[in-house]
C-alpha positions as a printed Julia matrix, in Angstrom:
167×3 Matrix{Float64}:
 -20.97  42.67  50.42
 -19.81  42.43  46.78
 -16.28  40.36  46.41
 -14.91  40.54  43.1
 -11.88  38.56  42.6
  -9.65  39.99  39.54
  -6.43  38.23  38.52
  -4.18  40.97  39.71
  -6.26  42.46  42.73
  -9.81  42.03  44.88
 -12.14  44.88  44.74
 -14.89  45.21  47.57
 -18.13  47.57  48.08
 -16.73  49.48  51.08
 -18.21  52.73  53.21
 -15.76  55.38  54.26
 -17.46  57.36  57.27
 -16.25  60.67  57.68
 -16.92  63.49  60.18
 -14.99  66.99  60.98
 -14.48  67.29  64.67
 -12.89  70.72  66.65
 -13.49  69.89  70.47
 -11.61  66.43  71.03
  -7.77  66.66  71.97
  -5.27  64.38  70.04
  -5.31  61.75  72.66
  -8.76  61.57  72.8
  -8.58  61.15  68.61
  -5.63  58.15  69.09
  -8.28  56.54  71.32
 -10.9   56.53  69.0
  -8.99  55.12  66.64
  -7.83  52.1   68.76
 -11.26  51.47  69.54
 -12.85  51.56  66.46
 -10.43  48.75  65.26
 -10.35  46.67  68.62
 -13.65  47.33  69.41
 -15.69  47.39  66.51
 -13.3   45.9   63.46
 -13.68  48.72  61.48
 -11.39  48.08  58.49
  -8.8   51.15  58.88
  -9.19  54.57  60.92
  -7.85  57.82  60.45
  -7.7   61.47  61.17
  -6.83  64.01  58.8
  -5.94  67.85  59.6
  -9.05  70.01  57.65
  -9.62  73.47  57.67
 -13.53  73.91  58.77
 -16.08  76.81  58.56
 -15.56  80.17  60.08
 -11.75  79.38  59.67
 -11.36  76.91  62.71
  -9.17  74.2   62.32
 -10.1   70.71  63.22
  -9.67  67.05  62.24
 -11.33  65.09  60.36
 -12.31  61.23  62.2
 -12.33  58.53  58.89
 -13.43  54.87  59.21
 -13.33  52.22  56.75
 -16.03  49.48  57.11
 -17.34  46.75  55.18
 -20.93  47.83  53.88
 -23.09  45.34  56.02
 -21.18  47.09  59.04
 -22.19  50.62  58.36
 -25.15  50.98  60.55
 -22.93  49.48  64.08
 -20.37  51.28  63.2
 -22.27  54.78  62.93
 -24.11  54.2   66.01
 -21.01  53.59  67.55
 -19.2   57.33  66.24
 -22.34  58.98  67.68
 -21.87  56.82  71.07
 -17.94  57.52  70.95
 -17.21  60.49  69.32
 -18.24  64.23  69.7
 -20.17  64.39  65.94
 -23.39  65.04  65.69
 -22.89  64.64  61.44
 -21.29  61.82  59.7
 -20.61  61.44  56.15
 -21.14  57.87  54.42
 -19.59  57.74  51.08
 -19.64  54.51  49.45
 -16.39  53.16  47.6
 -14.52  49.99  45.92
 -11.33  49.25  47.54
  -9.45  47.22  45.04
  -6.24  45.76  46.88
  -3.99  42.75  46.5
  -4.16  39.39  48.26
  -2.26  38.9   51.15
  -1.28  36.6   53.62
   1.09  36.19  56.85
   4.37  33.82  56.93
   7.2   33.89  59.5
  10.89  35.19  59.33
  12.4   32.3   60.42
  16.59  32.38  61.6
  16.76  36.11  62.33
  19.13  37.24  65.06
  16.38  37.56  67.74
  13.9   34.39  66.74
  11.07  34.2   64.31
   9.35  37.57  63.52
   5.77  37.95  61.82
   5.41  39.19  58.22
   3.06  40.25  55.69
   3.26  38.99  51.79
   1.54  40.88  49.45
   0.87  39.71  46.28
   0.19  40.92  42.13
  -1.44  38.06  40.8
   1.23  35.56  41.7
   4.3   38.31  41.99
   5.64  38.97  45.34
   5.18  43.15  44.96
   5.53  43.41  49.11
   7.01  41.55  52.19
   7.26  43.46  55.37
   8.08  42.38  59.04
   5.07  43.12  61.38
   5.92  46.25  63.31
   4.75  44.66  66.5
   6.48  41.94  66.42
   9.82  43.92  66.15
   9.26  46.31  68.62
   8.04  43.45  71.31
  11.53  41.86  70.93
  13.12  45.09  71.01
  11.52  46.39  74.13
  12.03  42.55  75.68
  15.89  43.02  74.81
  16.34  46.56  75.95
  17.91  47.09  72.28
  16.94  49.54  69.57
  13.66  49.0   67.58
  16.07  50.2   64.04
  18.21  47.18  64.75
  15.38  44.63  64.96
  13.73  46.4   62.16
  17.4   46.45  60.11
  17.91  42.53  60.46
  14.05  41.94  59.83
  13.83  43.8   56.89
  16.84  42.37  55.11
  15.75  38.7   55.8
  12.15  39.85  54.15
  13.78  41.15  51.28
  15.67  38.16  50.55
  12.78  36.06  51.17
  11.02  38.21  48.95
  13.31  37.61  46.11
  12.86  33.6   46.42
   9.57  33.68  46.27
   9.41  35.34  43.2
  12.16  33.01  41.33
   9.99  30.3   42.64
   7.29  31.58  41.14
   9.44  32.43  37.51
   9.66  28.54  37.11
């Protein structure tokens, strides 16, 4: 694992592993995904619509992993997934430094969020999705109106960090 720390961002020696697959249904896709983040920690997983040979249309399964984590996680696509072929294409991901802090005083308690920072600029604060829709679901309310009140109170928040920051 190579960490390099840069003033603005971090870039790390990441593996993307990618395979095209035609005979699992969407469900069975969404499930994969959950469990190759719960499960096995990969880093991010997607799927991607891809035309394939003979003009059949399928999806292709993508999973993020630190490289040290390549091998578990490939045994685990063969174990978990219908491929029989995987792709491992090596990459840097450069992104910013990040950390969690709580929305505190919104209408419906303290909600989760996510900083992101440019060097020591504020670029991103956004209220954990999770978090929002738990309270809405506990309130019977809509998830927009949690979301609304969230958002704004991140956005200000935003803004004083960064004038803290300015002196």
């Amino acid at each position: 694992l190579r960490l390099v720390e840069k003033s603005l961002w971090v870039e790390e020696e990441m593996v993307i592993l990618q395979c095209n697959i035609d005979d699992m249904t969407a469900e069975a896709l969404g499930h994969l995904i959950d469990v190759f983040m719960d499960k096995y920690g990969a880093r991010d997983a997607w799927v991607e619509s891809v035309g394939m040979k003979k003009g059949r249309i399928g999806q292709q399964f993508n999973v993020l992993c630190y490289a040290v984590d390549k091998d578990r996680l490939l045994k685990g696509l063969f174990e978990e997934s219908s491929s029989i072929g995987v792709r491992c294409v090596p990459i840097i991901r450069s992104s910013l430094r990040r950390e969690m802090v709580s929305l505190h005083s919104t209408l419906y308690g303290d909600i989760s969020a996510k900083v992101s920072y440019l060097g020591d600029k504020v670029v991103s604060l956004k209220p954990e999705y999770r978090d929002c829709e738990a309270i809405a679901r506990s309130r019977d309310m809509p998830l927009k109106e949690v979301l609304s009140e969230a958002t704004a109170l991140a956005h200000t928040m935003k803004q004083d960090l960064n004038q803290r920051s300015i002196r």
